[in-house]
């Protein structure tokens, strides 16, 4: 089981929107040096919604090849089409990814029965560890804890990224099936509390710009060192908030660009961070010491 800080990695792009492969390699190397536990490729933060199918698979292949086994690669392969999710999951398994992250089917608004059948179908179709991803604020569908518990009985469903920000709900999930699957936070602002309560790590946006601090925070929280974890969490709190002043990944890509780590590329319908928010993001970076 992967534990600790799992970065939801951005997909760097040139000004014309094409993937910047050199910058992607540099970012991965940065995370290897910073102690990040795993790379999450082509998730929400990686602009999976704006990459075409060929690019989606190519980014996963690139990350697997560049990692060379030095760090696990968790490939985003979810879709609101079950067939497409199976296709991407098979492609990721074929590329050598270590696990897949599967978001709930957005826009369709399936029932709990539909959600169960969607994830069961993918799990039975592809022999690779799979992590469920619940983010109702973006998908307009909520994967109930009851459904998660049923899905946890399937052998290759090994975890869930809970991005609800509801710590009490996360604690209930840990109590119910935390001995069977990994429970990961998908909400930087509440990740520390979930890990202190028995969660297994944080699939993090903030780790893009503060990888060492997030790695340290996760290690301390997983060890139950509340006082030391809280000290780091206080430094990161303004950054956790600033990186969502506009929809992710707009602020985090802008912040990485300001640090000279990637270019300014981002794909429509996403646009560059509005000028009114830029000073706040810069101040948050300064507060965190990054």
Tab-separated table of C-alpha atoms in Angstrom:
chain	number	residue	atom	x	y	z
A	1	UNK	CA	0.000	0.000	0.000
A	2	UNK	CA	1.279	3.470	-0.916
A	3	UNK	CA	1.382	5.808	2.083
A	4	UNK	CA	2.317	9.462	2.462
A	5	UNK	CA	2.282	12.365	0.025
A	6	UNK	CA	1.031	11.490	-3.442
A	7	UNK	CA	1.264	14.500	-5.730
A	8	UNK	CA	-1.633	15.138	-8.108
A	9	UNK	CA	0.853	16.260	-10.727
A	10	UNK	CA	0.155	19.025	-13.235
A	11	UNK	CA	0.762	18.383	-16.927
A	12	UNK	CA	3.211	21.102	-18.030
A	13	UNK	CA	2.446	22.731	-21.357
A	14	UNK	CA	4.063	25.164	-23.731
A	15	UNK	CA	2.348	28.460	-24.518
A	16	UNK	CA	0.633	26.816	-27.504
A	17	UNK	CA	-0.869	24.137	-25.243
A	18	UNK	CA	1.348	21.255	-26.341
A	19	UNK	CA	2.732	18.998	-23.605
A	20	UNK	CA	6.143	20.082	-22.326
A	21	UNK	CA	7.867	16.740	-21.840
A	22	UNK	CA	11.133	18.231	-20.547
A	23	UNK	CA	9.312	20.153	-17.832
A	24	UNK	CA	7.354	17.028	-16.891
A	25	UNK	CA	10.621	15.140	-16.396
A	26	UNK	CA	11.998	17.976	-14.253
A	27	UNK	CA	8.911	17.999	-12.052
A	28	UNK	CA	9.144	14.266	-11.516
A	29	UNK	CA	12.807	14.576	-10.550
A	30	UNK	CA	11.903	17.332	-8.103
A	31	UNK	CA	9.420	15.033	-6.386
A	32	UNK	CA	11.906	12.192	-6.228
A	33	UNK	CA	14.314	14.507	-4.393
A	34	UNK	CA	11.597	15.903	-2.099
A	35	UNK	CA	10.431	12.564	-0.720
A	36	UNK	CA	7.064	12.398	-2.475
A	37	UNK	CA	5.660	8.885	-2.091
A	38	UNK	CA	4.028	8.541	-5.519
A	39	UNK	CA	3.165	10.455	-8.684
A	40	UNK	CA	-0.482	10.885	-9.614
A	41	UNK	CA	-0.509	11.391	-13.383
A	42	UNK	CA	-3.338	12.751	-15.545
A	43	UNK	CA	-5.873	13.363	-12.821
A	44	UNK	CA	-7.961	16.501	-12.426
A	45	UNK	CA	-4.844	18.566	-11.709
A	46	UNK	CA	-3.153	16.976	-14.720
A	47	UNK	CA	-5.892	18.327	-17.008
A	48	UNK	CA	-7.261	14.941	-17.966
A	49	UNK	CA	-10.373	16.716	-19.214
A	50	UNK	CA	-8.441	18.677	-21.863
A	51	UNK	CA	-6.011	16.008	-23.068
A	52	UNK	CA	-7.111	13.825	-25.950
A	53	UNK	CA	-7.058	10.048	-25.573
A	54	UNK	CA	-3.659	9.594	-27.241
A	55	UNK	CA	-2.053	12.305	-25.089
A	56	UNK	CA	-3.639	10.874	-21.955
A	57	UNK	CA	-2.016	7.491	-22.580
A	58	UNK	CA	1.270	9.041	-23.687
A	59	UNK	CA	1.653	11.059	-20.476
A	60	UNK	CA	1.156	7.890	-18.428
A	61	UNK	CA	3.710	6.023	-20.539
A	62	UNK	CA	6.184	8.872	-20.168
A	63	UNK	CA	5.801	8.994	-16.391
A	64	UNK	CA	6.269	5.248	-16.063
A	65	UNK	CA	9.347	5.297	-18.281
A	66	UNK	CA	10.918	8.320	-16.601
A	67	UNK	CA	10.305	6.965	-13.106
A	68	UNK	CA	12.156	3.785	-14.000
A	69	UNK	CA	10.647	2.109	-10.950
A	70	UNK	CA	12.039	4.761	-8.604
A	71	UNK	CA	8.583	6.016	-7.576
A	72	UNK	CA	5.103	4.501	-8.015
A	73	UNK	CA	2.906	5.933	-10.755
A	74	UNK	CA	-0.820	6.208	-10.043
A	75	UNK	CA	-2.537	6.844	-13.371
A	76	UNK	CA	-5.792	8.739	-13.626
A	77	UNK	CA	-8.043	6.577	-15.801
A	78	UNK	CA	-11.555	7.537	-14.788
A	79	UNK	CA	-14.319	8.632	-17.127
A	80	UNK	CA	-18.061	9.171	-17.199
A	81	UNK	CA	-18.120	6.368	-19.780
A	82	UNK	CA	-17.470	2.937	-18.301
A	83	UNK	CA	-16.098	1.691	-21.624
A	84	UNK	CA	-13.678	4.598	-21.846
A	85	UNK	CA	-12.563	4.078	-18.248
A	86	UNK	CA	-11.842	0.415	-19.044
A	87	UNK	CA	-9.870	1.521	-22.130
A	88	UNK	CA	-7.727	3.997	-20.185
A	89	UNK	CA	-7.219	1.545	-17.308
A	90	UNK	CA	-6.083	-1.190	-19.709
A	91	UNK	CA	-3.716	1.276	-21.375
A	92	UNK	CA	-2.254	2.295	-18.007
A	93	UNK	CA	-1.784	-1.333	-16.971
A	94	UNK	CA	-0.096	-2.046	-20.296
A	95	UNK	CA	2.218	0.937	-19.792
A	96	UNK	CA	3.325	-0.419	-16.422
A	97	UNK	CA	1.519	1.933	-14.041
A	98	UNK	CA	1.470	0.770	-10.440
A	99	UNK	CA	-2.164	1.670	-9.783
A	100	UNK	CA	-5.069	3.593	-11.292
A	101	UNK	CA	-7.200	6.379	-9.865
A	102	UNK	CA	-10.809	6.318	-11.033
A	103	UNK	CA	-13.057	9.310	-10.508
A	104	UNK	CA	-16.791	8.854	-10.148
A	105	UNK	CA	-18.637	9.260	-13.476
A	106	UNK	CA	-19.212	13.006	-13.733
A	107	UNK	CA	-22.226	14.685	-15.363
A	108	UNK	CA	-24.202	11.428	-15.775
A	109	UNK	CA	-25.260	11.465	-12.112
A	110	UNK	CA	-25.605	7.663	-11.791
A	111	UNK	CA	-27.363	5.967	-8.895
A	112	UNK	CA	-25.403	4.138	-6.192
A	113	UNK	CA	-26.221	0.936	-8.036
A	114	UNK	CA	-24.809	2.434	-11.212
A	115	UNK	CA	-21.666	3.555	-9.401
A	116	UNK	CA	-21.150	0.082	-7.951
A	117	UNK	CA	-21.589	-1.581	-11.340
A	118	UNK	CA	-19.302	0.978	-13.025
A	119	UNK	CA	-16.394	0.338	-10.662
A	120	UNK	CA	-17.031	-3.403	-10.459
A	121	UNK	CA	-16.920	-3.674	-14.249
A	122	UNK	CA	-13.568	-1.882	-14.431
A	123	UNK	CA	-12.103	-3.896	-11.564
A	124	UNK	CA	-13.102	-7.176	-13.215
A	125	UNK	CA	-11.870	-6.056	-16.648
A	126	UNK	CA	-8.361	-4.933	-15.676
A	127	UNK	CA	-5.977	-6.652	-13.272
A	128	UNK	CA	-4.334	-3.617	-11.695
A	129	UNK	CA	-4.756	-2.040	-8.227
A	130	UNK	CA	-7.499	0.590	-8.390
A	131	UNK	CA	-8.224	3.593	-6.170
A	132	UNK	CA	-11.711	5.086	-6.163
A	133	UNK	CA	-11.989	8.879	-6.302
A	134	UNK	CA	-14.938	10.717	-4.787
A	135	UNK	CA	-15.100	14.466	-5.433
A	136	UNK	CA	-18.799	15.433	-5.476
A	137	UNK	CA	-18.016	19.144	-5.665
A	138	UNK	CA	-16.747	18.621	-9.213
A	139	UNK	CA	-18.684	15.608	-10.455
A	140	UNK	CA	-22.232	16.241	-9.164
A	141	UNK	CA	-22.338	12.659	-7.855
A	142	UNK	CA	-21.429	11.344	-4.404
A	143	UNK	CA	-20.067	7.844	-3.786
A	144	UNK	CA	-21.732	6.800	-0.531
A	145	UNK	CA	-19.739	5.084	2.210
A	146	UNK	CA	-22.074	2.086	1.928
A	147	UNK	CA	-21.126	1.711	-1.734
A	148	UNK	CA	-17.430	2.115	-0.967
A	149	UNK	CA	-17.681	-0.667	1.610
A	150	UNK	CA	-19.245	-2.990	-0.986
A	151	UNK	CA	-16.570	-2.129	-3.545
A	152	UNK	CA	-13.824	-2.690	-0.963
A	153	UNK	CA	-14.702	-6.382	-1.080
A	154	UNK	CA	-13.318	-6.586	-4.642
A	155	UNK	CA	-9.715	-7.767	-4.653
A	156	UNK	CA	-8.105	-5.104	-6.798
A	157	UNK	CA	-9.930	-2.096	-5.378
A	158	UNK	CA	-7.271	-1.028	-2.913
A	159	UNK	CA	-8.170	2.496	-1.834
A	160	UNK	CA	-10.269	5.627	-2.097
A	161	UNK	CA	-9.371	9.272	-2.510
A	162	UNK	CA	-11.944	11.097	-0.406
A	163	UNK	CA	-12.048	14.712	-1.587
A	164	UNK	CA	-15.240	15.621	0.263
A	165	UNK	CA	-13.365	17.548	2.959
A	166	UNK	CA	-15.699	15.943	5.499
A	167	UNK	CA	-13.360	14.550	8.161
A	168	UNK	CA	-16.165	12.939	10.169
A	169	UNK	CA	-17.264	11.064	7.077
A	170	UNK	CA	-13.678	10.031	6.387
A	171	UNK	CA	-13.299	8.759	9.943
A	172	UNK	CA	-16.445	6.682	9.533
A	173	UNK	CA	-15.001	5.208	6.348
A	174	UNK	CA	-11.717	4.385	8.097
A	175	UNK	CA	-13.621	2.642	10.892
A	176	UNK	CA	-15.718	0.703	8.424
A	177	UNK	CA	-13.161	-0.498	5.872
A	178	UNK	CA	-9.793	1.066	6.675
A	179	UNK	CA	-8.425	-2.404	7.428
A	180	UNK	CA	-9.234	-3.515	3.878
A	181	UNK	CA	-8.420	-0.514	1.662
A	182	UNK	CA	-6.303	2.621	1.927
A	183	UNK	CA	-8.161	5.822	2.797
A	184	UNK	CA	-6.498	8.857	1.219
A	185	UNK	CA	-7.433	12.485	1.606
A	186	UNK	CA	-8.060	14.472	-1.547
A	187	UNK	CA	-8.486	17.749	0.313
A	188	UNK	CA	-5.280	19.477	1.398
A	189	UNK	CA	-6.997	21.648	3.999
A	190	UNK	CA	-8.276	18.655	6.004
A	191	UNK	CA	-5.691	16.011	5.057
A	192	UNK	CA	-3.735	16.229	8.307
A	193	UNK	CA	-6.781	15.437	10.433
A	194	UNK	CA	-7.749	12.481	8.266
A	195	UNK	CA	-4.243	11.018	8.486
A	196	UNK	CA	-4.085	11.549	12.251
A	197	UNK	CA	-7.364	9.626	12.421
A	198	UNK	CA	-5.885	6.651	10.592
A	199	UNK	CA	-5.883	7.668	6.930
A	200	UNK	CA	-3.047	6.475	4.729
A	201	UNK	CA	-1.930	9.630	2.931
A	202	UNK	CA	-2.850	12.670	0.906
A	203	UNK	CA	-3.308	12.909	-2.865
A	204	UNK	CA	-2.286	16.520	-2.982
A	205	UNK	CA	-2.482	19.617	-5.163
A	206	UNK	CA	-0.330	21.626	-2.744
A	207	UNK	CA	2.490	19.068	-3.076
A	208	UNK	CA	3.112	20.445	-6.569
A	209	UNK	CA	4.583	23.645	-5.132
A	210	UNK	CA	5.592	22.486	-1.640
A	211	UNK	CA	6.638	18.852	-2.093
A	212	UNK	CA	9.093	18.650	0.812
A	213	UNK	CA	6.723	20.279	3.299
A	214	UNK	CA	3.826	18.081	2.251
A	215	UNK	CA	6.017	14.986	2.477
A	216	UNK	CA	7.074	15.984	5.998
A	217	UNK	CA	3.507	16.775	7.034
A	218	UNK	CA	2.278	13.384	5.857
A	219	UNK	CA	5.106	11.523	7.589
A	220	UNK	CA	4.429	13.294	10.885
A	221	UNK	CA	0.660	12.851	10.709
A	222	UNK	CA	0.986	9.171	9.833
A	223	UNK	CA	3.283	8.767	12.835
A	224	UNK	CA	0.738	10.455	15.096
A	225	UNK	CA	2.979	13.463	15.794
A	226	UNK	CA	0.180	16.017	16.017
A	227	UNK	CA	2.104	18.990	17.405
A	228	UNK	CA	4.841	18.875	14.761
A	229	UNK	CA	2.341	18.152	11.990
A	230	UNK	CA	0.224	21.127	13.040
A	231	UNK	CA	3.239	23.448	12.836
A	232	UNK	CA	3.767	22.539	9.181
A	233	UNK	CA	0.049	22.571	8.485
A	234	UNK	CA	-0.180	26.175	9.708
A	235	UNK	CA	2.493	27.193	7.187
A	236	UNK	CA	0.655	25.424	4.381
A	237	UNK	CA	-2.870	26.580	5.258
A	238	UNK	CA	-2.750	29.869	3.263
A	239	UNK	CA	-1.358	27.944	0.284
A	240	UNK	CA	-4.044	25.270	0.529
A	241	UNK	CA	-6.636	28.035	0.323
A	242	UNK	CA	-4.921	30.162	-2.337
A	243	UNK	CA	-4.565	27.250	-4.744
A	244	UNK	CA	-8.358	27.098	-5.002
A	245	UNK	CA	-9.100	30.807	-5.514
A	246	UNK	CA	-9.958	29.753	-9.054
A	247	UNK	CA	-10.711	26.184	-10.169
A	248	UNK	CA	-7.799	23.743	-9.938
A	249	UNK	CA	-5.336	23.561	-11.713
A	250	UNK	CA	-5.413	27.258	-12.675
A	251	UNK	CA	-3.711	28.644	-9.512
A	252	UNK	CA	-1.207	25.810	-9.069
A	253	UNK	CA	0.001	26.008	-12.680
A	254	UNK	CA	0.407	29.770	-12.332
A	255	UNK	CA	2.343	29.290	-9.075
A	256	UNK	CA	4.672	26.724	-10.685
A	257	UNK	CA	5.215	29.100	-13.588
A	258	UNK	CA	6.187	31.887	-11.171
A	259	UNK	CA	8.728	29.533	-9.623
A	260	UNK	CA	10.209	28.893	-13.070
A	261	UNK	CA	9.340	25.202	-12.975
A	262	UNK	CA	6.905	25.145	-15.909
A	263	UNK	CA	5.808	27.431	-18.714
A	264	UNK	CA	2.557	29.356	-18.849
A	265	UNK	CA	0.640	26.811	-20.942
A	266	UNK	CA	-2.877	25.814	-19.954
A	267	UNK	CA	-5.691	24.616	-22.190
A	268	UNK	CA	-9.065	26.153	-22.811
A	269	UNK	CA	-11.583	26.332	-21.344
A	270	UNK	CA	-9.101	26.879	-18.490
A	271	UNK	CA	-7.352	30.246	-18.514
A	272	UNK	CA	-4.426	31.821	-16.682
A	273	UNK	CA	-4.962	32.975	-13.090
A	274	UNK	CA	-6.850	36.270	-12.912
A	275	UNK	CA	-4.682	39.213	-11.899
A	276	UNK	CA	-6.818	39.933	-8.829
A	277	UNK	CA	-5.680	36.658	-7.214
A	278	UNK	CA	-2.000	36.694	-8.123
A	279	UNK	CA	-0.727	38.657	-5.120
A	280	UNK	CA	-2.563	36.337	-2.733
A	281	UNK	CA	-0.997	33.243	-4.300
A	282	UNK	CA	2.454	34.849	-4.150
A	283	UNK	CA	1.937	35.777	-0.486
A	284	UNK	CA	0.886	32.202	0.310
A	285	UNK	CA	4.001	30.844	-1.401
A	286	UNK	CA	6.118	33.239	0.681
A	287	UNK	CA	4.386	32.220	3.906
A	288	UNK	CA	5.128	28.571	3.146
A	289	UNK	CA	8.736	29.402	2.361
A	290	UNK	CA	8.538	28.178	-1.222
